[in-house]
Amino acid sequence: MKAEQAVDAFLDHLWLTERLAANTLAAYRRDLNKIAARLHTRNKDWLTADGTDLAYALFDFPEKATSQARALSCLRRFYGYLGQQSLLPHDPTLHLKAPRAGRSLPLVINEAQVTALLAAPDIATAHGLRDSALLEVMYATGLRVSEAVALTLGEIDLQRGVLHTVGKGDKERLVPLGEVAVERLQQYLATARTQLLKGTRSDDVFVSQKRGRISRQLAWMIVKRHAATVGIAHLTPHGLRHAFATHLVNHGADLRVVQMLLGHADIGTTQIYTHIAAERLKNLVRQHHPRG
């Protein structure tokens, strides 16, 4: 296998064995292409680079520590694959260490802001009712935006108040919807969705005036537009997912339950929400305690 073919083979391997999302594979490709270009300036490629060359390509550029750590993680997996294919006798990433970086906590909107956001769409219109149903479902379930836009009619059970989704790594899970989200979905499905489809058949839950599934980009625009209407800056669909998890933890939800609802493979990923809750409590003490 030639050096320039190695990245394609590696990404194909990940897709076949782990079913990684297209966005994740694209991010891996960007990181590897960036490193390859930097190695090229030293007349090196994947098969001839040593640890010093890779350290230069990873760390000798003005980038965030988190970006460098992510690229190193990708590189280690890549060289692990090359080793499995017997293309290299040793792993040049073995002694590379990621830069230390403080753990940044995501910005989370509070419950009053969520209430304002969910009330923002004009449910007297078809588009407004669809937007309202989408926002209610995303906050009620903590779905990733890709999971929300991919929902089909067969994956929601309004009578039981649950939905079925397939997340990262093809992991399936059932998530409760909650009464308000169920009610808004019933309204949307009974009227607005039919108006938007204009007689076209579709299994998708959230549809656009183009008579097909809404895109991830449109879902982002819906969240950002209604957030701006109520004065919430820089909110993304993932921000709603953070709010869902943090508000559950704030109200005493068990971390394992939150992990299951979010579809996290590792409890460590979910533990960030306990840090967010702790920061909120410290801020409350500072604001209201006489010796805060």
Tab-separated table of C-alpha atoms in Angstrom:
chain	number	residue	atom	x	y	z
A	1	MET	CA	0.000	0.000	0.000
A	2	LYS	CA	1.350	3.429	-0.934
A	3	ALA	CA	1.546	6.156	1.694
A	4	GLU	CA	-1.062	8.308	-0.052
A	5	GLN	CA	-3.523	5.396	-0.105
A	6	ALA	CA	-3.166	4.706	3.598
A	7	VAL	CA	-5.617	7.384	4.771
A	8	ASP	CA	-8.388	6.155	2.456
A	9	ALA	CA	-7.866	2.581	3.597
A	10	PHE	CA	-7.872	3.634	7.262
A	11	LEU	CA	-11.134	5.600	6.949
A	12	ASP	CA	-12.764	2.753	5.020
A	13	HIS	CA	-11.699	0.411	7.826
A	14	LEU	CA	-13.292	2.683	10.466
A	15	TRP	CA	-16.524	2.927	8.513
A	16	LEU	CA	-16.755	-0.825	8.020
A	17	THR	CA	-15.817	-1.838	11.568
A	18	GLU	CA	-17.228	0.992	13.684
A	19	ARG	CA	-19.837	2.658	11.468
A	20	LEU	CA	-18.522	6.091	12.419
A	21	ALA	CA	-20.645	9.022	11.317
A	22	ALA	CA	-19.757	10.811	8.090
A	23	ASN	CA	-18.951	13.988	10.040
A	24	THR	CA	-16.498	12.107	12.280
A	25	LEU	CA	-14.775	10.512	9.301
A	26	ALA	CA	-14.558	13.905	7.583
A	27	ALA	CA	-12.925	15.399	10.701
A	28	TYR	CA	-10.392	12.539	10.775
A	29	ARG	CA	-9.599	13.148	7.119
A	30	ARG	CA	-9.077	16.885	7.691
A	31	ASP	CA	-6.676	16.250	10.565
A	32	LEU	CA	-4.697	13.640	8.641
A	33	ASN	CA	-4.536	15.746	5.479
A	34	LYS	CA	-3.274	18.711	7.507
A	35	ILE	CA	-0.545	16.630	9.132
A	36	ALA	CA	0.415	15.051	5.799
A	37	ALA	CA	0.837	18.495	4.223
A	38	ARG	CA	3.132	19.569	7.059
A	39	LEU	CA	5.174	16.392	6.780
A	40	HIS	CA	5.547	17.034	3.063
A	41	THR	CA	7.408	20.285	3.825
A	42	ARG	CA	10.041	18.096	5.539
A	43	ASN	CA	10.067	15.630	2.610
A	44	LYS	CA	8.409	12.971	4.771
A	45	ASP	CA	5.262	10.868	4.500
A	46	TRP	CA	3.374	8.479	6.792
A	47	LEU	CA	5.837	5.645	6.277
A	48	THR	CA	9.049	7.656	6.652
A	49	ALA	CA	8.126	10.129	9.420
A	50	ASP	CA	9.542	9.607	12.892
A	51	GLY	CA	8.368	10.971	16.248
A	52	THR	CA	10.214	14.260	15.785
A	53	ASP	CA	8.569	14.848	12.402
A	54	LEU	CA	5.130	14.116	13.826
A	55	ALA	CA	5.712	16.344	16.859
A	56	TYR	CA	6.554	19.184	14.461
A	57	ALA	CA	3.406	18.564	12.397
A	58	LEU	CA	1.220	18.405	15.490
A	59	PHE	CA	2.584	21.002	17.877
A	60	ASP	CA	4.725	23.601	16.038
A	61	PHE	CA	1.727	25.584	14.817
A	62	PRO	CA	-0.553	28.125	16.571
A	63	GLU	CA	-3.544	25.923	17.336
A	64	LYS	CA	-5.687	25.280	20.388
A	65	ALA	CA	-4.517	22.532	22.711
A	66	THR	CA	-7.845	20.756	22.239
A	67	SER	CA	-7.334	20.684	18.450
A	68	GLN	CA	-3.821	19.307	18.868
A	69	ALA	CA	-5.029	16.634	21.293
A	70	ARG	CA	-7.801	15.597	18.903
A	71	ALA	CA	-5.346	15.357	16.003
A	72	LEU	CA	-2.958	13.268	18.099
A	73	SER	CA	-5.758	10.889	19.055
A	74	CYS	CA	-6.623	10.467	15.377
A	75	LEU	CA	-2.955	9.967	14.483
A	76	ARG	CA	-2.505	7.256	17.102
A	77	ARG	CA	-5.466	5.340	15.715
A	78	PHE	CA	-4.097	5.754	12.214
A	79	TYR	CA	-0.650	4.405	13.104
A	80	GLY	CA	-2.266	1.603	15.076
A	81	TYR	CA	-4.048	0.619	11.872
A	82	LEU	CA	-0.803	0.799	9.860
A	83	GLY	CA	0.809	-1.489	12.417
A	84	GLN	CA	-2.059	-3.978	12.148
A	85	GLN	CA	-1.544	-4.023	8.387
A	86	SER	CA	2.200	-4.739	8.909
A	87	LEU	CA	3.131	-1.558	7.063
A	88	LEU	CA	5.361	-0.275	9.880
A	89	PRO	CA	7.566	-2.170	12.329
A	90	HIS	CA	7.073	0.421	15.085
A	91	ASP	CA	4.668	3.187	16.146
A	92	PRO	CA	6.242	6.678	15.860
A	93	THR	CA	3.452	8.193	17.989
A	94	LEU	CA	4.414	6.067	21.001
A	95	HIS	CA	6.193	8.836	22.936
A	96	LEU	CA	4.090	11.789	21.798
A	97	LYS	CA	2.059	13.461	24.534
A	98	ALA	CA	-0.916	15.760	24.087
A	99	PRO	CA	-0.585	19.277	25.536
A	100	ARG	CA	-2.372	19.811	28.823
A	101	ALA	CA	-5.444	21.978	28.565
A	102	GLY	CA	-7.990	23.134	31.082
A	103	ARG	CA	-11.327	21.465	30.721
A	104	SER	CA	-13.768	23.931	29.199
A	105	LEU	CA	-17.408	23.636	30.155
A	106	PRO	CA	-20.071	24.229	27.517
A	107	LEU	CA	-22.247	27.311	27.901
A	108	VAL	CA	-25.679	26.177	29.085
A	109	ILE	CA	-28.852	28.228	28.890
A	110	ASN	CA	-31.031	28.269	31.992
A	111	GLU	CA	-34.570	26.952	32.304
A	112	ALA	CA	-36.175	30.379	31.927
A	113	GLN	CA	-34.322	30.871	28.649
A	114	VAL	CA	-35.463	27.461	27.428
A	115	THR	CA	-39.060	28.355	28.274
A	116	ALA	CA	-38.745	31.568	26.247
A	117	LEU	CA	-37.141	29.713	23.336
A	118	LEU	CA	-39.855	27.064	23.199
A	119	ALA	CA	-42.531	29.761	23.165
A	120	ALA	CA	-40.883	31.715	20.336
A	121	PRO	CA	-42.250	29.978	17.189
A	122	ASP	CA	-45.622	31.137	15.870
A	123	ILE	CA	-47.630	27.922	16.037
A	124	ALA	CA	-50.449	29.517	14.012
A	125	THR	CA	-48.324	28.852	10.907
A	126	ALA	CA	-47.222	25.519	9.463
A	127	HIS	CA	-43.545	26.390	9.645
A	128	GLY	CA	-43.897	27.753	13.158
A	129	LEU	CA	-45.678	24.616	14.384
A	130	ARG	CA	-42.986	22.448	12.818
A	131	ASP	CA	-40.250	24.543	14.442
A	132	SER	CA	-42.027	24.343	17.775
A	133	ALA	CA	-42.347	20.554	17.554
A	134	LEU	CA	-38.677	20.225	16.632
A	135	LEU	CA	-37.505	22.408	19.528
A	136	GLU	CA	-39.766	20.612	22.010
A	137	VAL	CA	-38.512	17.198	20.892
A	138	MET	CA	-34.845	18.203	21.000
A	139	TYR	CA	-35.101	19.665	24.495
A	140	ALA	CA	-37.308	16.826	25.777
A	141	THR	CA	-34.982	14.080	24.533
A	142	GLY	CA	-31.471	15.526	24.176
A	143	LEU	CA	-31.204	14.132	20.643
A	144	ARG	CA	-28.247	15.096	18.498
A	145	VAL	CA	-29.331	17.258	15.565
A	146	SER	CA	-28.494	14.432	13.136
A	147	GLU	CA	-30.746	12.085	15.132
A	148	ALA	CA	-33.606	14.594	15.266
A	149	VAL	CA	-33.717	15.314	11.530
A	150	ALA	CA	-33.464	11.584	10.731
A	151	LEU	CA	-36.555	10.649	12.766
A	152	THR	CA	-39.224	8.719	10.865
A	153	LEU	CA	-42.889	8.206	11.679
A	154	GLY	CA	-42.236	4.584	12.611
A	155	GLU	CA	-39.718	5.645	15.264
A	156	ILE	CA	-42.130	7.671	17.384
A	157	ASP	CA	-44.820	6.137	19.570
A	158	LEU	CA	-47.043	8.957	20.781
A	159	GLN	CA	-49.331	6.613	22.672
A	160	ARG	CA	-46.455	5.347	24.816
A	161	GLY	CA	-44.660	8.689	24.716
A	162	VAL	CA	-41.295	7.351	23.496
A	163	LEU	CA	-39.125	7.516	20.407
A	164	HIS	CA	-36.516	5.187	18.982
A	165	THR	CA	-33.259	6.536	17.577
A	166	VAL	CA	-29.970	5.216	16.260
A	167	GLY	CA	-26.953	7.224	17.419
A	168	LYS	CA	-23.194	7.103	16.998
A	169	GLY	CA	-21.753	3.680	16.338
A	170	ASP	CA	-25.219	2.417	15.336
A	171	LYS	CA	-26.248	2.351	19.003
A	172	GLU	CA	-30.023	2.141	19.408
A	173	ARG	CA	-31.929	3.644	22.316
A	174	LEU	CA	-35.469	4.434	23.450
A	175	VAL	CA	-36.010	7.922	24.838
A	176	PRO	CA	-39.124	9.250	26.659
A	177	LEU	CA	-40.735	12.272	25.010
A	178	GLY	CA	-42.642	13.933	27.815
A	179	GLU	CA	-46.221	15.206	27.745
A	180	VAL	CA	-45.577	18.627	26.214
A	181	ALA	CA	-43.467	17.255	23.357
A	182	VAL	CA	-46.070	14.553	22.657
A	183	GLU	CA	-48.857	17.147	22.529
A	184	ARG	CA	-46.904	19.446	20.194
A	185	LEU	CA	-45.961	16.553	17.934
A	186	GLN	CA	-49.610	15.495	17.722
A	187	GLN	CA	-50.588	19.008	16.657
A	188	TYR	CA	-47.805	19.198	14.083
A	189	LEU	CA	-48.456	15.768	12.583
A	190	ALA	CA	-52.210	16.382	12.362
A	191	THR	CA	-51.985	19.672	10.459
A	192	ALA	CA	-48.697	21.405	9.647
A	193	ARG	CA	-46.794	18.397	8.335
A	194	THR	CA	-49.547	17.622	5.835
A	195	GLN	CA	-49.583	21.247	4.673
A	196	LEU	CA	-45.818	21.260	4.159
A	197	LEU	CA	-45.825	17.991	2.214
A	198	LYS	CA	-48.669	19.148	-0.099
A	199	GLY	CA	-49.735	15.612	-0.934
A	200	THR	CA	-46.232	14.130	-1.212
A	201	ARG	CA	-45.635	10.868	0.657
A	202	SER	CA	-42.791	10.794	3.171
A	203	ASP	CA	-41.801	8.794	6.255
A	204	ASP	CA	-39.783	11.670	7.717
A	205	VAL	CA	-41.167	13.433	10.773
A	206	PHE	CA	-39.718	16.901	10.229
A	207	VAL	CA	-40.190	18.109	6.657
A	208	SER	CA	-39.618	21.334	4.765
A	209	GLN	CA	-41.550	23.244	2.134
A	210	LYS	CA	-39.373	21.425	-0.398
A	211	ARG	CA	-41.373	18.333	0.559
A	212	GLY	CA	-38.536	16.359	2.079
A	213	ARG	CA	-36.620	15.805	5.283
A	214	ILE	CA	-35.186	18.969	6.778
A	215	SER	CA	-31.400	19.168	6.672
A	216	ARG	CA	-29.035	19.522	9.613
A	217	GLN	CA	-28.261	23.015	8.355
A	218	LEU	CA	-31.941	23.999	8.410
A	219	ALA	CA	-32.313	22.609	11.941
A	220	TRP	CA	-29.355	24.777	13.010
A	221	MET	CA	-31.003	27.824	11.402
A	222	ILE	CA	-34.300	27.092	13.171
A	223	VAL	CA	-32.605	26.940	16.580
A	224	LYS	CA	-30.473	30.028	16.011
A	225	ARG	CA	-33.321	32.108	14.543
A	226	HIS	CA	-35.739	31.506	17.400
A	227	ALA	CA	-32.964	31.864	19.984
A	228	ALA	CA	-32.056	35.258	18.542
A	229	THR	CA	-35.716	36.283	18.723
A	230	VAL	CA	-35.689	35.883	22.519
A	231	GLY	CA	-32.207	37.324	22.999
A	232	ILE	CA	-30.162	34.124	23.357
A	233	ALA	CA	-26.843	34.470	21.548
A	234	HIS	CA	-24.763	31.665	20.027
A	235	LEU	CA	-27.194	28.827	20.761
A	236	THR	CA	-26.819	25.704	18.632
A	237	PRO	CA	-28.761	22.423	18.538
A	238	HIS	CA	-25.979	20.885	20.640
A	239	GLY	CA	-26.593	23.665	23.166
A	240	LEU	CA	-30.130	22.304	23.595
A	241	ARG	CA	-28.639	18.851	24.184
A	242	HIS	CA	-26.363	20.335	26.864
A	243	ALA	CA	-29.354	22.084	28.451
A	244	PHE	CA	-31.382	18.850	28.491
A	245	ALA	CA	-28.613	16.953	30.300
A	246	THR	CA	-27.633	19.728	32.701
A	247	HIS	CA	-31.199	20.452	33.768
A	248	LEU	CA	-31.754	16.734	34.438
A	249	VAL	CA	-28.663	16.632	36.649
A	250	ASN	CA	-29.704	19.854	38.394
A	251	HIS	CA	-32.993	18.182	39.310
A	252	GLY	CA	-31.314	15.089	40.722
A	253	ALA	CA	-31.242	12.644	37.793
A	254	ASP	CA	-28.851	9.723	38.174
A	255	LEU	CA	-25.789	10.112	35.952
A	256	ARG	CA	-26.187	6.598	34.523
A	257	VAL	CA	-29.723	7.457	33.418
A	258	VAL	CA	-28.483	10.626	31.714
A	259	GLN	CA	-25.750	8.599	30.020
A	260	MET	CA	-28.346	6.175	28.662
A	261	LEU	CA	-30.642	8.962	27.446
A	262	LEU	CA	-27.798	10.770	25.668
A	263	GLY	CA	-26.405	7.594	24.132
A	264	HIS	CA	-22.901	8.128	25.539
A	265	ALA	CA	-20.670	5.060	25.331
A	266	ASP	CA	-18.485	6.297	28.189
A	267	ILE	CA	-19.785	7.608	31.525
A	268	GLY	CA	-16.798	9.969	31.558
A	269	THR	CA	-18.378	11.936	28.717
A	270	THR	CA	-21.542	12.375	30.745
A	271	GLN	CA	-19.702	13.470	33.898
A	272	ILE	CA	-19.103	16.912	32.434
A	273	TYR	CA	-22.703	17.734	33.375
A	274	THR	CA	-21.951	17.219	37.059
A	275	HIS	CA	-19.198	19.830	36.680
A	276	ILE	CA	-21.653	22.212	35.031
A	277	ALA	CA	-24.145	21.678	37.851
A	278	ALA	CA	-21.403	22.247	40.422
A	279	GLU	CA	-20.386	25.507	38.726
A	280	ARG	CA	-24.002	26.658	38.815
A	281	LEU	CA	-24.239	25.917	42.532
A	282	LYS	CA	-21.012	27.811	43.225
A	283	ASN	CA	-22.304	30.809	41.299
A	284	LEU	CA	-25.544	30.750	43.295
A	285	VAL	CA	-23.576	30.688	46.549
A	286	ARG	CA	-21.368	33.550	45.419
A	287	GLN	CA	-24.416	35.606	44.487
A	288	HIS	CA	-26.639	34.921	47.494
A	289	HIS	CA	-24.547	33.747	50.460
A	290	PRO	CA	-23.463	36.513	52.861
A	291	ARG	CA	-19.918	35.178	52.790
A	292	GLY	CA	-20.020	34.016	49.150
